[in-house]
XYZ file of N, CA and C in Angstrom:
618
model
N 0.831 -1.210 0.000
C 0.000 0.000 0.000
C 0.857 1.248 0.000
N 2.258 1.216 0.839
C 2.961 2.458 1.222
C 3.637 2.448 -0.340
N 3.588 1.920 -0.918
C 4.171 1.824 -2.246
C 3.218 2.199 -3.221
N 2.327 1.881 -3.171
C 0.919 2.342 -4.464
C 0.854 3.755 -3.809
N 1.008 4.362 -2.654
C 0.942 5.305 -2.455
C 1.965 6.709 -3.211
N 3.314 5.630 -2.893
C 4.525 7.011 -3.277
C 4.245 6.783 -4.670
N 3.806 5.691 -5.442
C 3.942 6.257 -6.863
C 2.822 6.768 -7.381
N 1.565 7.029 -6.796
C 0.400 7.805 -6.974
C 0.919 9.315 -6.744
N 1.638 9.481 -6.163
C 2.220 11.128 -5.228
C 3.155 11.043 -6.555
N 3.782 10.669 -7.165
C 5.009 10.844 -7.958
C 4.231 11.071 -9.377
N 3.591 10.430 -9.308
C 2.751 10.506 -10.701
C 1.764 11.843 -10.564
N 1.561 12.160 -9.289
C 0.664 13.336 -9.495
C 1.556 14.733 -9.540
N 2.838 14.854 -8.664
C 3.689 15.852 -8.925
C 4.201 15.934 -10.119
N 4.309 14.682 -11.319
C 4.833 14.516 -12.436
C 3.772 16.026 -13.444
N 2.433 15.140 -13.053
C 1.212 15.600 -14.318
C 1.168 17.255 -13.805
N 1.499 17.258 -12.297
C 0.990 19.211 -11.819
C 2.550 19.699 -12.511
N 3.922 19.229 -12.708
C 4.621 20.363 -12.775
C 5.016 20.475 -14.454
N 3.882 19.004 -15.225
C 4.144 19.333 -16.989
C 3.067 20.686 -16.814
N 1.835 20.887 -16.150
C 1.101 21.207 -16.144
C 1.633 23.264 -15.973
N 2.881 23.277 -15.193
C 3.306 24.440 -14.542
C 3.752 24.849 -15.853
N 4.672 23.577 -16.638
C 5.770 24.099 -17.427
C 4.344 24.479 -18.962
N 3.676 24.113 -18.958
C 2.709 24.339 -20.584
C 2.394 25.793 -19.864
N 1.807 26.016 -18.800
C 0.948 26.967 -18.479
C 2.170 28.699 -19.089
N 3.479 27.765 -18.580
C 4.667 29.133 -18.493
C 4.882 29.377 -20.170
N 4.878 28.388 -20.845
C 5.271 28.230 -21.757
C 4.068 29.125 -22.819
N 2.743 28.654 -22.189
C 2.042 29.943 -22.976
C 1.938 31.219 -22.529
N 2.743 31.826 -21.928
C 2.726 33.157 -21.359
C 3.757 33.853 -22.002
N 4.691 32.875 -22.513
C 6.042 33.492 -23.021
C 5.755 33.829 -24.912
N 4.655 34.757 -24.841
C 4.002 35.223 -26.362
C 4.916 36.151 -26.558
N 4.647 37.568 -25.595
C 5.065 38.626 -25.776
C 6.379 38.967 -25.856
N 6.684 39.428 -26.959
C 8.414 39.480 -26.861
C 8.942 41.184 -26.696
N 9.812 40.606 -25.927
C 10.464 42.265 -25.406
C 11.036 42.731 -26.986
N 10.882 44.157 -27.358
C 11.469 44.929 -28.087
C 11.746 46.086 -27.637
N 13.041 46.863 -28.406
C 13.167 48.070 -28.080
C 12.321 48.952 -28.662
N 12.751 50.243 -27.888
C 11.576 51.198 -28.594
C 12.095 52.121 -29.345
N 13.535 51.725 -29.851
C 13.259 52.598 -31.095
C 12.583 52.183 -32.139
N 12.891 53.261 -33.783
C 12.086 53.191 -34.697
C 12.284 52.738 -35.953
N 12.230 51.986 -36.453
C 12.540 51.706 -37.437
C 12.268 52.006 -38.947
N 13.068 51.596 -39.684
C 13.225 52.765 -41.180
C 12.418 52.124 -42.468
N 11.792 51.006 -42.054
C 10.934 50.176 -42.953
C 10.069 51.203 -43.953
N 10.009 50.696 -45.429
C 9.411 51.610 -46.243
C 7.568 50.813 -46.380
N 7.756 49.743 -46.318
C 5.764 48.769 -46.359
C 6.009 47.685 -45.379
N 4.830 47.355 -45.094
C 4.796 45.845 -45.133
C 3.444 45.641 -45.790
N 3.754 44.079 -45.875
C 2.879 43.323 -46.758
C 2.308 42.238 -45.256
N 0.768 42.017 -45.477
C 0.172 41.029 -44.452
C -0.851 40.492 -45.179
N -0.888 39.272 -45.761
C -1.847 38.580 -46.553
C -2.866 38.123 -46.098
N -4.495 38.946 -46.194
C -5.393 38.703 -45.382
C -6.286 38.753 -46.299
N -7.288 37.673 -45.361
C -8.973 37.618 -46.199
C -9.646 38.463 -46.637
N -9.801 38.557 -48.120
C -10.299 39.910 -48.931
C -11.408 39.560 -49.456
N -12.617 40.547 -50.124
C -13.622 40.628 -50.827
C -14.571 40.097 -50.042
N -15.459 39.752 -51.056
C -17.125 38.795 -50.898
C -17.764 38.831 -52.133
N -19.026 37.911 -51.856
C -19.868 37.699 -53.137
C -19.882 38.956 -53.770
N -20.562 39.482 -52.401
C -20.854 41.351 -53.196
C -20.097 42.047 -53.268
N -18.710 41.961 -52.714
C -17.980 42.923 -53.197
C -16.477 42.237 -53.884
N -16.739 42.059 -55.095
C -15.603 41.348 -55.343
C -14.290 41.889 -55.297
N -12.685 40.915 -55.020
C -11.626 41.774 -55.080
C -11.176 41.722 -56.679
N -9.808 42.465 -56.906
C -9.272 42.038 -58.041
C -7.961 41.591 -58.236
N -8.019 40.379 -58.720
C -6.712 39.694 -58.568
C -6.649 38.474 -59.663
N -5.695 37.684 -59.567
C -5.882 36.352 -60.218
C -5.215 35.436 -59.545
N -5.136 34.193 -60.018
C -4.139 33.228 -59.235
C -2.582 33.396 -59.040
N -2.176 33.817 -60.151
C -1.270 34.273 -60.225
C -0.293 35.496 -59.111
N -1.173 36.804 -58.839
C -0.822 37.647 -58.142
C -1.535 37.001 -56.635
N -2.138 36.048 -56.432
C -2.572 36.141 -55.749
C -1.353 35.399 -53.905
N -1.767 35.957 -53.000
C -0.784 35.447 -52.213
C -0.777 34.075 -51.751
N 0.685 33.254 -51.648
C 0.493 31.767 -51.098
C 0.311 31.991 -49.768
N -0.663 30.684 -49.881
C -0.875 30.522 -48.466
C -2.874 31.298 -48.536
N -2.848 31.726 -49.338
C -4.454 32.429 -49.333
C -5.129 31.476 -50.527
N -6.254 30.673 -49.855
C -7.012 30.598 -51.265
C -8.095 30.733 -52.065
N -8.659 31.400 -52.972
C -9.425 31.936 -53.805
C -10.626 31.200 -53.991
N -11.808 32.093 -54.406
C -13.118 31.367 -53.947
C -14.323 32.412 -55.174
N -14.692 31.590 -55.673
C -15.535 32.450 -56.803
C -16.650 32.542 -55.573
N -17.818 33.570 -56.396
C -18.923 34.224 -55.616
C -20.336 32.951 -55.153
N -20.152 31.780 -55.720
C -20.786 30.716 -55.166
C -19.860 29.904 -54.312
N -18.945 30.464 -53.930
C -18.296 29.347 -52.641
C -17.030 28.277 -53.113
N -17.113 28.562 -54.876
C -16.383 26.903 -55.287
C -14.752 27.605 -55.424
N -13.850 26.775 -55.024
C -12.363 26.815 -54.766
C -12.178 27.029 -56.283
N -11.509 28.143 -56.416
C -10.428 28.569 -58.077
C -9.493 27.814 -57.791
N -8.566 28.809 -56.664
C -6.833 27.927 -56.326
C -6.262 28.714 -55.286
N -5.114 28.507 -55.158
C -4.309 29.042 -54.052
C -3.562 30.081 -54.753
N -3.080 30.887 -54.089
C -2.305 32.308 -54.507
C -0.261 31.750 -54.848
N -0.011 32.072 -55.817
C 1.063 31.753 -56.138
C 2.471 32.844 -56.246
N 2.039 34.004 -55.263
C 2.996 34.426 -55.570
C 3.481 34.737 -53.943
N 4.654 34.604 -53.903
C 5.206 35.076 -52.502
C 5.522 36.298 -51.896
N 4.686 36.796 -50.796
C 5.090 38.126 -50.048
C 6.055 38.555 -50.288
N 7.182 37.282 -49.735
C 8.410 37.835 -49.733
C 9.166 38.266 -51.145
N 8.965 37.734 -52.380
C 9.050 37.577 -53.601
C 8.631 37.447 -55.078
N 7.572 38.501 -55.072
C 6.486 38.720 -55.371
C 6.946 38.105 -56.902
N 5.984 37.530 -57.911
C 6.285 36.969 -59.096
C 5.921 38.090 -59.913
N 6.490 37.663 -61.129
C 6.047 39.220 -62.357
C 4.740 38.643 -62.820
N 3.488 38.965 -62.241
C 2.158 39.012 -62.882
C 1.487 39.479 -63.480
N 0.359 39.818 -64.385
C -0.756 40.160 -64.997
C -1.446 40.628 -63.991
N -1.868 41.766 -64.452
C -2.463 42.876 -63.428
C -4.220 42.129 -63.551
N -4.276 41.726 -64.754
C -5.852 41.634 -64.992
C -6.758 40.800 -63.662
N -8.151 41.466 -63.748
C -9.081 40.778 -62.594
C -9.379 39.242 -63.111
N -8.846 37.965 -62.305
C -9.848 36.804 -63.124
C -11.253 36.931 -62.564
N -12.295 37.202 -63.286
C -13.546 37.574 -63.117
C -14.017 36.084 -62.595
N -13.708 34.827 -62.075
C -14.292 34.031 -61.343
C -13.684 34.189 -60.130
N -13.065 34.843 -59.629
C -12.422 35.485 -58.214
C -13.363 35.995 -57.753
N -13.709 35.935 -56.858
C -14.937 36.917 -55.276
C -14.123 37.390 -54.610
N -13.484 36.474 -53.517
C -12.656 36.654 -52.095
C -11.990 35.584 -52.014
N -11.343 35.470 -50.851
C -10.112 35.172 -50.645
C -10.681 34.539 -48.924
N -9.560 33.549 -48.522
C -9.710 33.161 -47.556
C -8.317 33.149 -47.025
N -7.590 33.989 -45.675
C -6.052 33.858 -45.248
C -6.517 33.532 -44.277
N -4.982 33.167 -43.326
C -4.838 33.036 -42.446
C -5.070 34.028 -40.776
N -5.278 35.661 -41.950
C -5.413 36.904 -40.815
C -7.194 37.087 -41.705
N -7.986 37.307 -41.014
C -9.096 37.907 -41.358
C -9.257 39.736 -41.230
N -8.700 40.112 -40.505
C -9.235 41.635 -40.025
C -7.316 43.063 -40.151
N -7.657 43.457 -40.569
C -6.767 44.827 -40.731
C -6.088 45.268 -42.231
N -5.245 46.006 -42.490
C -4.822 46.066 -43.974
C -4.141 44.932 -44.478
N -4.258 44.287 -45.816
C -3.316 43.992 -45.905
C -1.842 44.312 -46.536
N -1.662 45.914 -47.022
C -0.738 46.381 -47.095
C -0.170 47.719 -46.143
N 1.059 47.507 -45.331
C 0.809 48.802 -44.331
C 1.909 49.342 -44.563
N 1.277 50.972 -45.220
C 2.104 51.952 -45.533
C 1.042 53.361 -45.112
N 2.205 54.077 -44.483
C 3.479 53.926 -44.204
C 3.197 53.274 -43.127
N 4.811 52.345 -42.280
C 4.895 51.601 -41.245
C 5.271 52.504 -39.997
N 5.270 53.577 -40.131
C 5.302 54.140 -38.563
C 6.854 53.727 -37.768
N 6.572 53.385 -36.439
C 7.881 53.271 -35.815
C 8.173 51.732 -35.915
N 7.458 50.651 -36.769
C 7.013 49.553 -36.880
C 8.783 48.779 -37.254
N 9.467 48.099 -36.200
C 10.489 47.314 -36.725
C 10.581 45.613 -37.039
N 11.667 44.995 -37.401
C 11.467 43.363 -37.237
C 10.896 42.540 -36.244
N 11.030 43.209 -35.065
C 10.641 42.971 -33.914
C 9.580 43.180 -33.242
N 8.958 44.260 -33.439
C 7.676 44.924 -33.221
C 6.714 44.328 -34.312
N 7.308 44.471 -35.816
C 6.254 43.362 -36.736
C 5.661 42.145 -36.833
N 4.285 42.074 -37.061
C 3.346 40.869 -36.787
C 4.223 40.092 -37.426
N 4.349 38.422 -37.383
C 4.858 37.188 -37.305
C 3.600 37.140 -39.071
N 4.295 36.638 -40.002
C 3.553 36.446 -40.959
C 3.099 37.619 -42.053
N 3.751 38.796 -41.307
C 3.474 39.781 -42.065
C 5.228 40.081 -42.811
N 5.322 40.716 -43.725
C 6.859 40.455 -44.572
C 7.325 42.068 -44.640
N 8.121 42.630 -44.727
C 8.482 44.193 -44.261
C 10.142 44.147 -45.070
N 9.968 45.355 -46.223
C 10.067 45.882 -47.191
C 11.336 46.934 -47.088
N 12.496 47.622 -47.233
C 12.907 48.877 -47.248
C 12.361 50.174 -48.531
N 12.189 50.852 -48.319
C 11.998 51.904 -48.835
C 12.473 51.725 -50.478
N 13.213 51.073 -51.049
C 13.307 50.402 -52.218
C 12.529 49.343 -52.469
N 11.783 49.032 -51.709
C 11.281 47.704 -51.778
C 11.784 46.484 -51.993
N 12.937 46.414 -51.309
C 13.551 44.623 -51.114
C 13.456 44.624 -49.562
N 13.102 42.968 -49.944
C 13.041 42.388 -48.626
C 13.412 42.557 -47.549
N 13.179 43.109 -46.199
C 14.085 43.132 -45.000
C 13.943 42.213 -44.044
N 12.906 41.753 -43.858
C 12.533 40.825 -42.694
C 10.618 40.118 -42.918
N 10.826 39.345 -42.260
C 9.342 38.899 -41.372
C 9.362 39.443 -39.721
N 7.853 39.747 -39.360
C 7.857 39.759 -38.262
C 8.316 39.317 -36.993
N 8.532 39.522 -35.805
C 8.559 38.471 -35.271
C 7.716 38.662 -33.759
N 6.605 39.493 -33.912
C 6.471 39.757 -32.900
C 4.297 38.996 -32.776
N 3.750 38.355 -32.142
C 2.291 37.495 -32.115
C 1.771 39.188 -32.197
N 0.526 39.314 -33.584
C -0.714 40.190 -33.947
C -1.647 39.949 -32.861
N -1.958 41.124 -31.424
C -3.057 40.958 -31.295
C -4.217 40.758 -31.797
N -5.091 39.909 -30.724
C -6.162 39.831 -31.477
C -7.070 40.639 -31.819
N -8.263 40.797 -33.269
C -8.817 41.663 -33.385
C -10.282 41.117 -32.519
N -10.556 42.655 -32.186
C -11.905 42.051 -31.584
C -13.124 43.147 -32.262
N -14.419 42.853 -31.833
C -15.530 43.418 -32.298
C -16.188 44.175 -31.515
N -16.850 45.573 -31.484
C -17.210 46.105 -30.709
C -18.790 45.656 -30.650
N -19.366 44.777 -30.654
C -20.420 44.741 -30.453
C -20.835 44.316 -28.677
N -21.851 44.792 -28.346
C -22.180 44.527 -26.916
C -22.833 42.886 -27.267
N -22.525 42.411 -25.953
C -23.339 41.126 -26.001
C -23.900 41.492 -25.134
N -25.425 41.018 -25.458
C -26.670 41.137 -24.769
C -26.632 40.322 -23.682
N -25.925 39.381 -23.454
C -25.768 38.168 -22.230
C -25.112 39.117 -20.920
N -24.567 40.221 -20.925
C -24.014 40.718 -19.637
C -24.879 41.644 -19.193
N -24.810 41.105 -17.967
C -25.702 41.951 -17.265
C -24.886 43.245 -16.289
N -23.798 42.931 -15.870
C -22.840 43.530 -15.394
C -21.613 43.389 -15.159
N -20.445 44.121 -14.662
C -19.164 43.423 -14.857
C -17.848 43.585 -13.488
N -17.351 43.021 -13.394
C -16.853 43.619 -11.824
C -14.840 43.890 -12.764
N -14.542 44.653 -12.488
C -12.674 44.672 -12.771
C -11.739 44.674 -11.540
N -10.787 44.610 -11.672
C -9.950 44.977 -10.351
C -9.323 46.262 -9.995
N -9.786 47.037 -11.693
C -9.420 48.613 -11.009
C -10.573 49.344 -10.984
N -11.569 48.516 -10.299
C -12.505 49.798 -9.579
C -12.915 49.105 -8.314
N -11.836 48.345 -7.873
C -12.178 47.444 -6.454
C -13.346 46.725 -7.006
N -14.064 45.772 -7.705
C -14.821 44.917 -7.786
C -15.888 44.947 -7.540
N -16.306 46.676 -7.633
C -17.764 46.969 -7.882
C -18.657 46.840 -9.037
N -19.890 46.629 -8.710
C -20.435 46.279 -10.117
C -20.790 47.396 -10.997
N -20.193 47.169 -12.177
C -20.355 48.303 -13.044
C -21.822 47.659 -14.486
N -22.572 48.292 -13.997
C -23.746 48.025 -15.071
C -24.367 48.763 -16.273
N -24.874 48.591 -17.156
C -24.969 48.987 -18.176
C -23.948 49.386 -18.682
N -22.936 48.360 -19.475
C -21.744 48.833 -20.041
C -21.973 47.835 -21.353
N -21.612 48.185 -22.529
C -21.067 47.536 -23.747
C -19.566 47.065 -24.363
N -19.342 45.811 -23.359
C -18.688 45.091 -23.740
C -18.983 43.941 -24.487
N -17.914 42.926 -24.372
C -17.734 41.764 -24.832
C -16.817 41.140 -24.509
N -16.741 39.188 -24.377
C -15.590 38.774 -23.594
C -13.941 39.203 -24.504
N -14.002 39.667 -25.480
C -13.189 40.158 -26.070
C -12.728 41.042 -25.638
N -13.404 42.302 -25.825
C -13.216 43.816 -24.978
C -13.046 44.023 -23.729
N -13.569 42.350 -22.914
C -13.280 43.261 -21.557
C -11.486 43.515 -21.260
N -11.062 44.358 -20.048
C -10.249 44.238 -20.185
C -9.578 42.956 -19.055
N -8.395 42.489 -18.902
C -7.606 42.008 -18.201
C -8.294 41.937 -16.789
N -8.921 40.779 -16.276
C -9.147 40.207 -15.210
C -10.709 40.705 -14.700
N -11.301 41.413 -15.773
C -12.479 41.712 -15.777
C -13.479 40.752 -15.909
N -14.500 40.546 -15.015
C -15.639 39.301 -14.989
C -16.353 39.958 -15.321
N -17.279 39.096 -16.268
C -19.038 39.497 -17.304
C -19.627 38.163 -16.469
N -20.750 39.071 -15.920
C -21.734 38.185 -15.688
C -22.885 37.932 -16.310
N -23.934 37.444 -16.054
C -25.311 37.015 -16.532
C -26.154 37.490 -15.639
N -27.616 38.002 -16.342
C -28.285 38.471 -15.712
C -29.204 37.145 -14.130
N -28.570 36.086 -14.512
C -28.812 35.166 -13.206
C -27.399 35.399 -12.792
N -26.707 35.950 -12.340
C -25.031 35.892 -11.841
C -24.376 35.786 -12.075
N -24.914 34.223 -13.117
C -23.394 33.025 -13.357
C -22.676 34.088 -14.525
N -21.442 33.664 -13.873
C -19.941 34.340 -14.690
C -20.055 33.535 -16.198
N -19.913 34.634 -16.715
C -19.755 34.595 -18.337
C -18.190 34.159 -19.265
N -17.348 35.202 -18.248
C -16.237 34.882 -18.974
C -15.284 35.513 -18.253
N -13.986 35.737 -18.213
C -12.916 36.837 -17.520
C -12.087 37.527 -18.593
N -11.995 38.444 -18.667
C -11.460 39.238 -19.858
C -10.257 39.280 -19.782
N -9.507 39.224 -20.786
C -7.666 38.808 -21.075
C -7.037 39.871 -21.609
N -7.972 41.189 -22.654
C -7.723 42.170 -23.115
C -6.768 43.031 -22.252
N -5.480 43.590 -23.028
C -4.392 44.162 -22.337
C -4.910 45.875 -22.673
N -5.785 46.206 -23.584
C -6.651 47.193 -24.101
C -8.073 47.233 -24.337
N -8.569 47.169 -23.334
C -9.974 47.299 -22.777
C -10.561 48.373 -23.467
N -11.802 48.145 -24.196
C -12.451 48.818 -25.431
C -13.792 48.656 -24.845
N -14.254 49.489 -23.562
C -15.531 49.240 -22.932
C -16.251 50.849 -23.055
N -17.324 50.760 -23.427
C -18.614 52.058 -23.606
C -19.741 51.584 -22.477
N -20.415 52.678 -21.818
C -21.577 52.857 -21.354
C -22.631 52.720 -22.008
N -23.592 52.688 -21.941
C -24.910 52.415 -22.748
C -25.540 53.768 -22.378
């Protein structure tokens, strides 16, 4: 028994400290950069474009790898063949069975000019960054927050944060997206909705 015991205890300190090391391991997103500025002339970020109704213009050809193309009933054209980093010499023309596009980023530009104080380091991971001649300088290397939506969800009834001492703040238009960092959404029966992770809390009054 004193034996089924120590290896029940060994096996459970085993599973709590893989458990310590995943937990650390997803915390380590954010990467330190400096704050200076960097001299980048674009970047390029290949993201989900158009719709039925609003078609983009492109072809397979210009179109980016890794994105793939979708006429205005849903049916797969092809994948984008030319590389961010290395763009191919294409035909400007629209292929008129093109709609939209499906990437890997759904929401922001996908060309950003000008880049601001924006360096290798500070640049989204997947996005490709250009000098002022336009050759290649780098990929990102830094995780794209996430985008979120300002819509209120009707499910909160109120919300408690830790910087207003954990009073209830009601009638506000958030979302578990928007709230910010350690902020609880409740339900109009109590039960907790969600805890907010947002490092930029995007909350309105009603």
């Amino acid at each position: 028994m004193a034996v089924h015991k120590e290896v029940s205890s060994l096996a459970y300190l085993l599973v709590l400290g893989l458990l310590v090391l995943v937990s650390a391991m997803e915390h380590v997103d954010a990467k330190a950069c400096t704050l200076e500025c960097g001299n980048l002339g674009y970047g390029i970020c290949p993201r989900s474009e158009g719709s039925p109704e609003n078609p983009i213009c492109t072809n397979c050809c210009a179109g980016y790898k890794g994105c793939n193309y979708y006429s205005a009933n849903g049916t797969f054209i092809c994948e984008g063949q030319s590389d961010p980093k290395n763009p191919k010499a294409c035909p400007r023309n629209c292929d008129p069975h093109i709609a939209y596009s499906k990437c890997s980023r759904s929401r922001g530009k996908t060309l950003i000019y000008p880049t601001g104080c924006t360096t290798c380091c500070t640049g989204y991971k997947g996005c490709y960054y250009f000098d002022k001649d336009g050759k290649f300088v780098c990929e990102g290397e830094s995780i794209e927050p996430k985008a979120c939506t300002l819509e209120c969800d009707s499910r909160v009834a109120y919300m408690t944060c830790p910087s207003s001492g954990l009073a209830k703040l009601n009638q506000v238009c958030v979302n578990c997206c928007t709230a910010g960092e350690g902020c609880k959404l409740y339900g109009y029966d109590g039960s907790l909705i969600c805890t907010g992770k947002s490092t930029q809390g995007n909350i309105s009054t009603i």
